[in-house]
Each structure stands twice: as C-alpha cells, then as structure tokens.
Amino acid sequence: MKILFFGDSITDADRNKTPNATPSNHMGQGYASLIHAKLGKEYPEKNYTFCNKGIGGDRLSELYARLERDVVLEKPDLVSIFVGINDCGFYSVWGLDVDVQRFKKLYHNMIHEIRSFLPDVKFMICEPTFYPAGSRKDDETHIGDMLPPVRQAVREVAEEQGIPFVALQDKFTALCEKGNPEYWLWDGIHPSLSGHQLIADEWISVFLENF
C-alpha cells in the first residue's frame, strides 16, 4: 500500500523537496515521518510505502490546483488530507470570513476529482486545529473564531464521503488547557514534536481501525 500525505506546512514539516532526497528526508520532521517509522517497524510484511506532498502555506485551493501533479501521478492507494488552517489565516489578514460553503464544495470536488483518476483510492481526512499560544496567544487575527465552522465543514465532508476522520482539536485543547500550550502547539498552529506525535498516534489508530 502506498500512502500519500497531502497538506500544508503541518504535513510538510521541513521536508526535503529535492528529487534526490533520501526517503527519511523526504518525509520531513513531523507526523508523516513518525507514521512512516511506526508502521514500517510494526508491519514490515505489509510493504507500506510513503510519500509526503505537503507544502507550507497551502490553502485548499492550492491543494486542488496541484492534485494531478502531486497525487494522481503518484498513484497512491491511500491519500491522507490535512488542510484548512491557512484558509482561515489568509482571510483573517484582510478581516474577512471564510466562505465555508465554498470551502466545503471545493473539498468535495477535490475528492471527486482524485477519484475520477484513481477509482480505487482510499482517503483519510485530518481535522485542522488551533489553540491560542505562543505568537498567537492573543489571537489578534481571530483564527480561533474562524476555524470552528471550517472544522465542521471538514468533518461533514468526511461523513458525507464515508471517509475515516482523524479528530484532533479536542485532544489538543484538553492537553493545552492543562498548561503550557506551547508544549503542544508552539505558535498556536504548528505542532511541536510532541504535538506531531499526538497527530501520528491518532492517525495510526484510525488507520488500523479502517484498513
């Protein structure tokens, strides 16, 4: 099974994007690399292969624009999608709200488009997260207010498409509320290594339940 991670900087995690990157460097320093390591160690007989196609700063529209190059041509068996926070960040800079219905429709369209090329492909969808911490402790751009309807739209897409959903916000919130939220999300958006481990653990749990 070839597993492809598709997303923004949280997926990218400083991966090496050069063609001659080693497999470990290509996977970056985040949850995708941790999943690669864990599944590879525990299930060598499964012959899992992994591909990281995260790009920092991407919104859903950027993922959609590059789906043929970065997903279809890779011919994965499973696509894991993690996107949404930059859609909030982009509009918050201009004092605008995310068009949630448009976001949801585009998410549906992206999945349909990938399936039109790869009819047997499987999906997983990850929940975007935020907690006021670090440089975003005061949340002056109101990302925390904008993200809940986007998260709900992501969840609804997963439900309506019958796609396994990796719920993350409640896990991060519970841990951050215990104190020192930067331990988990160093700037309110990007996970620390421990935060990436949390994502990897939740992802693997959902994966093993469904595939």
Backbone as CSV, one residue per row, in Angstrom:
resi,resn,N_x,N_y,N_z,CA_x,CA_y,CA_z,C_x,C_y,C_z
1,MET,0.843,-1.200,0.000,0.000,0.000,0.000,0.875,1.246,0.000
2,LYS,0.582,2.140,-0.934,1.289,3.415,-0.986,0.422,4.488,-0.338
3,ILE,0.952,5.130,0.691,0.232,6.146,1.459,0.830,7.508,1.142
4,LEU,-0.025,8.434,0.720,0.421,9.778,0.365,-0.197,10.799,1.311
5,PHE,0.644,11.650,1.883,0.195,12.716,2.781,0.128,14.019,1.981
6,PHE,-1.042,14.654,2.009,-1.331,15.820,1.174,-1.791,16.950,2.082
7,GLY,-1.058,18.069,2.102,-1.463,19.121,3.023,-0.577,20.352,2.964
8,ASP,-0.554,21.066,4.090,0.164,22.340,4.199,1.446,22.158,5.010
9,SER,1.863,23.197,5.732,3.142,23.144,6.452,3.161,22.101,7.557
10,ILE,2.004,21.787,8.123,1.963,20.789,9.194,2.354,19.426,8.641
11,THR,1.966,19.163,7.415,2.369,17.934,6.734,3.785,18.063,6.184
12,ASP,4.075,19.195,5.584,5.397,19.463,5.006,6.503,19.244,6.035
13,ALA,6.410,19.932,7.160,7.344,19.752,8.281,8.804,19.783,7.840
14,ASP,9.138,20.785,7.024,10.525,20.981,6.569,11.084,19.795,5.796
15,ARG,10.244,19.143,5.024,10.746,18.015,4.228,11.692,18.509,3.135
16,ASN,12.561,17.624,2.712,13.475,17.905,1.608,12.735,17.640,0.296
17,LYS,12.548,18.682,-0.505,11.759,18.556,-1.736,12.609,18.287,-2.975
18,THR,13.910,18.135,-2.819,14.761,17.889,-3.982,14.569,16.458,-4.480
19,PRO,14.748,16.234,-5.787,14.498,14.900,-6.354,15.353,13.791,-5.758
20,ASN,16.563,14.137,-5.301,17.468,13.111,-4.777,17.402,12.977,-3.254
21,ALA,16.344,13.494,-2.642,16.204,13.390,-1.186,16.090,11.935,-0.765
22,THR,16.713,11.595,0.353,16.571,10.246,0.890,15.142,10.054,1.383
23,PRO,14.674,8.809,1.516,13.303,8.587,1.980,12.992,9.267,3.305
24,SER,13.937,9.238,4.245,13.671,9.850,5.545,13.612,11.371,5.440
25,ASN,14.508,11.972,4.656,14.482,13.427,4.487,13.246,13.888,3.738
26,HIS,12.801,13.083,2.796,11.616,13.425,2.011,10.369,13.494,2.881
27,MET,10.324,12.719,3.954,9.125,12.654,4.788,9.026,13.802,5.776
28,GLY,10.085,14.595,5.943,10.032,15.733,6.846,10.274,15.351,8.293
29,GLN,9.940,16.287,9.190,10.223,16.107,10.613,8.947,16.110,11.451
30,GLY,7.834,15.718,10.847,6.559,15.783,11.545,5.821,14.464,11.607
31,TYR,4.501,14.565,11.701,3.664,13.383,11.918,3.791,12.360,10.788
32,ALA,3.977,12.820,9.541,4.085,11.885,8.423,5.304,10.980,8.592
33,SER,6.415,11.564,9.023,7.628,10.787,9.252,7.450,9.810,10.414
34,LEU,6.761,10.250,11.463,6.522,9.383,12.618,5.619,8.209,12.251
35,ILE,4.620,8.460,11.416,3.746,7.381,10.945,4.542,6.397,10.101
36,HIS,5.357,6.930,9.212,6.229,6.101,8.379,7.075,5.176,9.249
37,ALA,7.702,5.744,10.265,8.585,4.964,11.131,7.819,3.883,11.890
38,LYS,6.675,4.245,12.464,5.917,3.306,13.293,5.335,2.164,12.470
39,LEU,4.650,2.488,11.383,4.044,1.427,10.580,5.108,0.566,9.915
40,GLY,6.208,1.201,9.493,7.283,0.432,8.889,7.903,-0.557,9.858
41,LYS,8.059,-0.145,11.110,8.646,-1.018,12.126,7.693,-2.137,12.534
42,GLU,6.438,-1.787,12.757,5.486,-2.757,13.291,4.954,-3.727,12.236
43,TYR,4.915,-3.298,10.978,4.289,-4.126,9.945,5.164,-4.220,8.695
44,PRO,6.398,-4.715,8.830,7.277,-4.782,7.656,6.720,-5.678,6.553
45,GLU,5.932,-6.670,6.943,5.369,-7.588,5.955,4.328,-6.926,5.056
46,LYS,3.816,-5.767,5.472,2.798,-5.069,4.683,3.398,-4.299,3.501
47,ASN,4.701,-4.087,3.545,5.377,-3.352,2.467,4.754,-1.983,2.206
48,TYR,4.442,-1.261,3.280,3.927,0.098,3.126,5.000,0.992,2.510
49,THR,4.592,1.850,1.608,5.466,2.907,1.114,4.778,4.245,1.372
50,PHE,5.571,5.309,1.459,5.034,6.595,1.897,5.550,7.722,1.013
51,CYS,4.721,8.738,0.880,5.063,9.898,0.074,4.497,11.146,0.743
52,ASN,5.319,12.159,0.923,4.878,13.407,1.550,4.762,14.495,0.482
53,LYS,3.560,15.022,0.319,3.312,16.101,-0.636,2.725,17.327,0.070
54,GLY,3.161,17.570,1.293,2.780,18.792,1.983,3.604,19.970,1.489
55,ILE,2.972,21.136,1.377,3.676,22.368,1.016,3.222,23.478,1.955
56,GLY,4.184,24.083,2.642,3.878,25.129,3.604,3.107,26.287,2.989
57,GLY,2.103,26.766,3.716,1.318,27.906,3.285,0.125,27.582,2.417
58,ASP,-0.005,26.337,1.998,-1.085,25.989,1.075,-2.461,26.066,1.720
59,ARG,-3.384,26.615,0.953,-4.803,26.538,1.278,-5.415,25.393,0.468
60,LEU,-6.688,25.150,0.690,-7.365,24.087,-0.044,-7.274,24.316,-1.549
61,SER,-7.412,25.554,-1.986,-7.365,25.841,-3.422,-6.014,25.478,-4.024
62,GLU,-4.934,25.657,-3.265,-3.609,25.268,-3.768,-3.478,23.749,-3.863
63,LEU,-4.042,23.035,-2.905,-4.028,21.579,-2.998,-4.777,21.124,-4.241
64,TYR,-5.935,21.729,-4.451,-6.746,21.362,-5.617,-5.970,21.613,-6.910
65,ALA,-5.258,22.725,-6.964,-4.542,23.098,-8.185,-3.414,22.128,-8.526
66,ARG,-2.869,21.458,-7.536,-1.730,20.570,-7.789,-2.068,19.093,-7.608
67,LEU,-3.341,18.754,-7.579,-3.696,17.363,-7.281,-3.244,16.391,-8.371
68,GLU,-3.284,16.813,-9.639,-2.846,15.889,-10.691,-1.353,15.612,-10.581
69,ARG,-0.562,16.667,-10.405,0.896,16.504,-10.324,1.324,15.756,-9.078
70,ASP,0.748,16.122,-7.939,1.266,15.626,-6.665,0.506,14.432,-6.101
71,VAL,-0.669,14.146,-6.637,-1.429,12.991,-6.154,-1.628,11.970,-7.269
72,VAL,-2.301,12.365,-8.329,-2.673,11.410,-9.377,-1.457,10.725,-9.982
73,LEU,-0.431,11.487,-10.309,0.753,10.897,-10.948,1.529,9.975,-10.014
74,GLU,1.325,10.135,-8.705,1.992,9.264,-7.732,1.271,7.925,-7.572
75,LYS,0.022,7.851,-8.017,-0.792,6.631,-7.968,-0.812,5.990,-6.573
76,PRO,-1.210,6.756,-5.569,-1.273,6.186,-4.214,-2.479,5.271,-4.043
77,ASP,-2.404,4.434,-3.030,-3.556,3.617,-2.636,-4.405,4.339,-1.603
78,LEU,-3.767,5.218,-0.829,-4.467,5.981,0.203,-3.929,7.406,0.224
79,VAL,-4.847,8.372,0.261,-4.477,9.781,0.361,-4.974,10.321,1.696
80,SER,-4.062,10.838,2.495,-4.402,11.463,3.774,-4.339,12.974,3.590
81,ILE,-5.466,13.658,3.844,-5.562,15.100,3.605,-5.617,15.846,4.934
82,PHE,-4.790,16.888,5.049,-4.740,17.708,6.263,-4.620,19.164,5.809
83,VAL,-5.744,19.893,5.819,-5.745,21.260,5.301,-6.872,22.047,5.955
84,GLY,-6.749,23.378,5.944,-7.833,24.220,6.447,-7.382,25.429,7.235
85,ILE,-6.291,25.300,7.976,-5.883,26.405,8.844,-5.437,27.619,8.034
86,ASN,-4.781,27.409,6.896,-4.334,28.547,6.092,-5.485,29.263,5.403
87,ASP,-6.574,28.555,5.167,-7.759,29.222,4.632,-8.255,30.266,5.625
88,CYS,-8.201,29.928,6.907,-8.580,30.897,7.946,-7.560,32.020,8.042
89,GLY,-6.283,31.671,8.035,-5.235,32.671,8.177,-5.212,33.673,7.043
90,PHE,-5.457,33.208,5.819,-5.446,34.090,4.651,-6.528,35.152,4.764
91,TYR,-7.740,34.725,5.076,-8.847,35.679,5.131,-8.783,36.567,6.367
92,SER,-8.226,36.033,7.458,-8.173,36.824,8.684,-7.294,38.059,8.516
93,VAL,-6.255,37.950,7.684,-5.365,39.090,7.434,-6.143,40.268,6.854
94,TRP,-7.160,39.966,6.065,-7.959,41.003,5.405,-9.239,41.319,6.165
95,GLY,-9.390,40.733,7.332,-10.583,40.990,8.121,-11.832,40.382,7.532
96,LEU,-11.666,39.314,6.754,-12.790,38.661,6.091,-13.059,37.308,6.717
97,ASP,-14.244,36.787,6.487,-14.600,35.451,6.944,-14.402,34.447,5.814
98,VAL,-14.111,33.218,6.172,-14.013,32.150,5.186,-15.408,31.854,4.638
99,ASP,-15.509,31.691,3.322,-16.763,31.232,2.713,-16.827,29.720,2.926
100,VAL,-17.459,29.320,4.010,-17.418,27.919,4.428,-18.095,27.012,3.411
101,GLN,-19.192,27.458,2.831,-19.880,26.624,1.847,-19.018,26.419,0.603
102,ARG,-18.321,27.461,0.194,-17.414,27.319,-0.948,-16.265,26.385,-0.597
103,PHE,-15.723,26.523,0.607,-14.648,25.649,1.076,-15.104,24.192,1.042
104,LYS,-16.292,23.951,1.570,-16.804,22.580,1.629,-17.018,22.010,0.226
105,LYS,-17.581,22.817,-0.660,-17.816,22.358,-2.032,-16.500,22.028,-2.720
106,LEU,-15.492,22.875,-2.526,-14.191,22.631,-3.148,-13.540,21.368,-2.594
107,TYR,-13.720,21.121,-1.306,-13.178,19.901,-0.687,-13.826,18.674,-1.321
108,HIS,-15.157,18.700,-1.445,-15.864,17.611,-2.122,-15.347,17.440,-3.550
109,ASN,-15.215,18.543,-4.264,-14.779,18.475,-5.659,-13.384,17.883,-5.781
110,MET,-12.502,18.226,-4.845,-11.147,17.691,-4.891,-11.155,16.173,-4.737
111,ILE,-11.947,15.690,-3.816,-12.031,14.242,-3.610,-12.628,13.556,-4.836
112,HIS,-13.692,14.133,-5.390,-14.297,13.570,-6.601,-13.297,13.557,-7.755
113,GLU,-12.518,14.625,-7.878,-11.535,14.721,-8.960,-10.472,13.635,-8.820
114,ILE,-9.966,13.446,-7.621,-8.960,12.398,-7.410,-9.554,11.033,-7.720
115,ARG,-10.777,10.801,-7.276,-11.432,9.512,-7.539,-11.694,9.295,-9.023
116,SER,-11.902,10.363,-9.765,-12.146,10.205,-11.201,-10.910,9.646,-11.908
117,PHE,-9.730,9.947,-11.389,-8.485,9.419,-11.936,-8.094,8.093,-11.288
118,LEU,-8.399,7.959,-9.994,-7.981,6.783,-9.215,-9.209,6.192,-8.528
119,PRO,-10.016,5.415,-9.250,-11.306,4.953,-8.715,-11.212,4.126,-7.439
120,ASP,-10.099,3.449,-7.232,-9.969,2.563,-6.071,-9.243,3.209,-4.895
121,VAL,-8.878,4.472,-5.022,-8.099,5.114,-3.966,-8.924,5.267,-2.693
122,LYS,-8.261,5.134,-1.552,-8.876,5.352,-0.242,-8.414,6.707,0.294
123,PHE,-9.168,7.213,1.275,-8.845,8.511,1.862,-8.881,8.455,3.380
124,MET,-8.159,9.366,3.988,-8.345,9.747,5.384,-8.325,11.269,5.425
125,ILE,-9.093,11.847,6.342,-9.153,13.296,6.481,-8.812,13.671,7.917
126,CYS,-7.893,14.631,8.078,-7.475,15.094,9.400,-8.127,16.436,9.731
127,GLU,-8.463,16.607,10.987,-9.121,17.820,11.461,-8.105,18.933,11.711
128,PRO,-8.261,20.110,11.084,-7.359,21.233,11.382,-7.558,21.724,12.809
129,THR,-6.488,22.200,13.420,-6.536,22.561,14.840,-5.925,23.935,15.094
130,PHE,-6.317,24.504,16.233,-5.757,25.782,16.680,-5.971,25.903,18.181
131,TYR,-4.995,26.545,18.838,-5.150,26.915,20.242,-4.328,28.183,20.461
132,PRO,-4.882,29.206,21.127,-4.126,30.452,21.323,-2.875,30.218,22.162
133,ALA,-1.737,30.301,21.509,-0.467,30.017,22.185,0.656,30.716,21.441
134,GLY,1.773,30.894,22.119,2.954,31.479,21.502,2.658,32.826,20.879
135,SER,3.090,33.015,19.643,2.886,34.293,18.952,1.421,34.566,18.646
136,ARG,0.588,33.566,18.784,-0.849,33.738,18.545,-1.655,33.606,19.839
137,LYS,-0.995,33.863,20.957,-1.676,33.731,22.247,-2.883,34.649,22.350
138,ASP,-2.760,35.869,21.819,-3.870,36.822,21.871,-4.818,36.668,20.692
139,ASP,-4.458,35.849,19.736,-5.289,35.562,18.553,-5.875,36.839,17.956
140,GLU,-4.999,37.778,17.666,-5.446,39.072,17.151,-6.104,38.971,15.779
141,THR,-5.796,37.908,15.030,-6.407,37.744,13.708,-7.666,36.882,13.755
142,HIS,-8.045,36.456,14.953,-9.317,35.747,15.165,-9.404,34.408,14.422
143,ILE,-8.261,33.763,14.248,-8.285,32.441,13.628,-9.113,31.482,14.479
144,GLY,-9.010,31.616,15.790,-9.768,30.749,16.685,-11.262,30.873,16.507
145,ASP,-11.725,32.047,16.085,-13.152,32.235,15.819,-13.544,31.713,14.446
146,MET,-12.619,31.760,13.514,-12.915,31.375,12.140,-12.823,29.874,11.907
147,LEU,-11.994,29.192,12.689,-11.735,27.781,12.406,-12.898,26.840,12.718
148,PRO,-13.690,27.032,13.789,-14.742,26.051,14.092,-15.672,25.708,12.927
149,PRO,-16.216,26.685,12.173,-17.062,26.287,11.043,-16.288,25.573,9.939
150,VAL,-15.006,25.898,9.789,-14.183,25.190,8.812,-13.961,23.750,9.266
151,ARG,-13.660,23.584,10.545,-13.512,22.224,11.093,-14.790,21.422,10.883
152,GLN,-15.931,22.044,11.151,-17.205,21.356,10.976,-17.414,20.960,9.516
153,ALA,-17.042,21.838,8.608,-17.166,21.519,7.185,-16.285,20.332,6.812
154,VAL,-15.074,20.298,7.347,-14.160,19.181,7.082,-14.755,17.878,7.607
155,ARG,-15.299,17.930,8.799,-15.931,16.740,9.385,-17.114,16.280,8.528
156,GLU,-17.916,17.229,8.067,-19.080,16.882,7.247,-18.667,16.264,5.915
157,VAL,-17.603,16.777,5.316,-17.101,16.178,4.080,-16.730,14.721,4.324
158,ALA,-16.014,14.465,5.403,-15.627,13.090,5.725,-16.854,12.204,5.907
159,GLU,-17.843,12.690,6.648,-19.052,11.906,6.887,-19.815,11.652,5.591
160,GLU,-19.972,12.687,4.789,-20.752,12.565,3.558,-20.058,11.710,2.507
161,GLN,-18.739,11.660,2.560,-17.975,10.857,1.608,-17.646,9.468,2.160
162,GLY,-18.002,9.212,3.413,-17.685,7.924,4.021,-16.200,7.714,4.218
163,ILE,-15.509,8.790,4.591,-14.054,8.755,4.743,-13.685,8.764,6.225
164,PRO,-12.775,7.893,6.662,-12.317,7.918,8.059,-11.758,9.287,8.436
165,PHE,-12.157,9.756,9.627,-11.843,11.106,10.085,-10.943,11.043,11.307
166,VAL,-9.855,11.788,11.278,-8.922,11.845,12.401,-9.234,13.104,13.211
167,ALA,-9.942,12.931,14.322,-10.326,14.056,15.183,-9.136,14.465,16.043
168,LEU,-8.815,15.752,16.039,-7.617,16.228,16.732,-7.863,17.394,17.679
169,GLN,-8.819,18.269,17.362,-8.965,19.501,18.136,-9.212,19.240,19.610
170,ASP,-10.132,18.352,19.940,-10.450,18.101,21.352,-9.238,17.559,22.102
171,LYS,-8.439,16.738,21.429,-7.234,16.188,22.062,-6.245,17.309,22.391
172,PHE,-6.001,18.167,21.405,-5.067,19.269,21.629,-5.593,20.244,22.675
173,THR,-6.882,20.560,22.612,-7.461,21.500,23.569,-7.312,20.987,24.994
174,ALA,-7.625,19.719,25.207,-7.537,19.143,26.547,-6.115,19.216,27.088
175,LEU,-5.136,18.931,26.257,-3.745,18.972,26.699,-3.262,20.402,26.914
176,CYS,-3.640,21.305,26.012,-3.215,22.706,26.135,-3.814,23.370,27.367
177,GLU,-5.028,22.991,27.716,-5.688,23.599,28.868,-5.068,23.178,30.197
178,LYS,-4.254,22.149,30.179,-3.563,21.731,31.394,-2.397,22.662,31.725
179,GLY,-2.061,23.529,30.776,-0.949,24.459,30.987,0.133,24.293,29.950
180,ASN,0.870,25.374,29.680,1.962,25.384,28.717,1.518,24.865,27.344
181,PRO,0.559,25.540,26.717,0.076,25.069,25.412,1.155,25.033,24.342
182,GLU,2.210,25.874,24.512,3.293,25.878,23.528,4.030,24.542,23.477
183,TYR,3.887,23.747,24.524,4.500,22.418,24.521,3.928,21.567,23.390
184,TRP,2.673,21.834,23.030,1.980,21.046,22.006,1.876,21.776,20.669
185,LEU,1.548,23.059,20.719,1.416,23.886,19.513,2.243,25.148,19.749
186,TRP,3.449,25.179,19.241,4.399,26.210,19.678,3.986,27.627,19.287
187,ASP,3.178,27.761,18.231,2.685,29.095,17.866,1.166,29.114,17.717
188,GLY,0.513,28.124,18.283,-0.936,28.024,18.195,-1.426,27.232,17.003
189,ILE,-0.573,27.067,16.009,-0.934,26.352,14.780,-0.022,25.156,14.538
190,HIS,1.291,25.394,14.570,2.251,24.350,14.221,2.600,23.497,15.439
191,PRO,2.503,22.186,15.298,2.790,21.311,16.435,4.278,21.254,16.765
192,SER,4.558,21.077,18.033,5.896,20.690,18.471,6.095,19.228,18.082
193,LEU,7.263,18.691,18.379,7.475,17.276,18.082,6.488,16.413,18.862
194,SER,6.206,16.809,20.105,5.213,16.069,20.894,3.828,16.192,20.269
195,GLY,3.518,17.373,19.742,2.249,17.555,19.049,2.158,16.695,17.801
196,HIS,3.254,16.611,17.066,3.279,15.740,15.887,3.095,14.277,16.294
197,GLN,3.664,13.901,17.434,3.486,12.528,17.903,2.022,12.254,18.224
198,LEU,1.347,13.235,18.812,-0.084,13.095,19.083,-0.857,12.873,17.788
199,ILE,-0.572,13.676,16.768,-1.245,13.502,15.474,-0.969,12.113,14.915
200,ALA,0.286,11.693,14.964,0.657,10.378,14.439,-0.079,9.261,15.168
201,ASP,-0.156,9.360,16.490,-0.845,8.325,17.270,-2.318,8.240,16.895
202,GLU,-2.971,9.400,16.789,-4.394,9.408,16.433,-4.596,8.901,15.009
203,TRP,-3.724,9.298,14.118,-3.824,8.864,12.722,-3.683,7.345,12.618
204,ILE,-2.678,6.805,13.273,-2.442,5.361,13.207,-3.623,4.594,13.781
205,SER,-4.195,5.092,14.863,-5.353,4.434,15.464,-6.512,4.351,14.475
206,VAL,-6.801,5.457,13.809,-7.892,5.469,12.825,-7.541,4.587,11.628
207,PHE,-6.307,4.642,11.191,-5.868,3.832,10.051,-6.049,2.341,10.326
208,LEU,-5.590,1.893,11.480,-5.663,0.470,11.797,-7.095,-0.003,12.001
209,GLU,-7.978,0.899,12.383,-9.390,0.545,12.532,-10.095,0.378,11.186
210,ASN,-9.534,0.976,10.155,-10.251,1.044,8.879,-9.565,0.348,7.708
211,PHE,-8.273,0.063,7.827,-7.566,-0.502,6.674,-6.698,-1.689,7.087
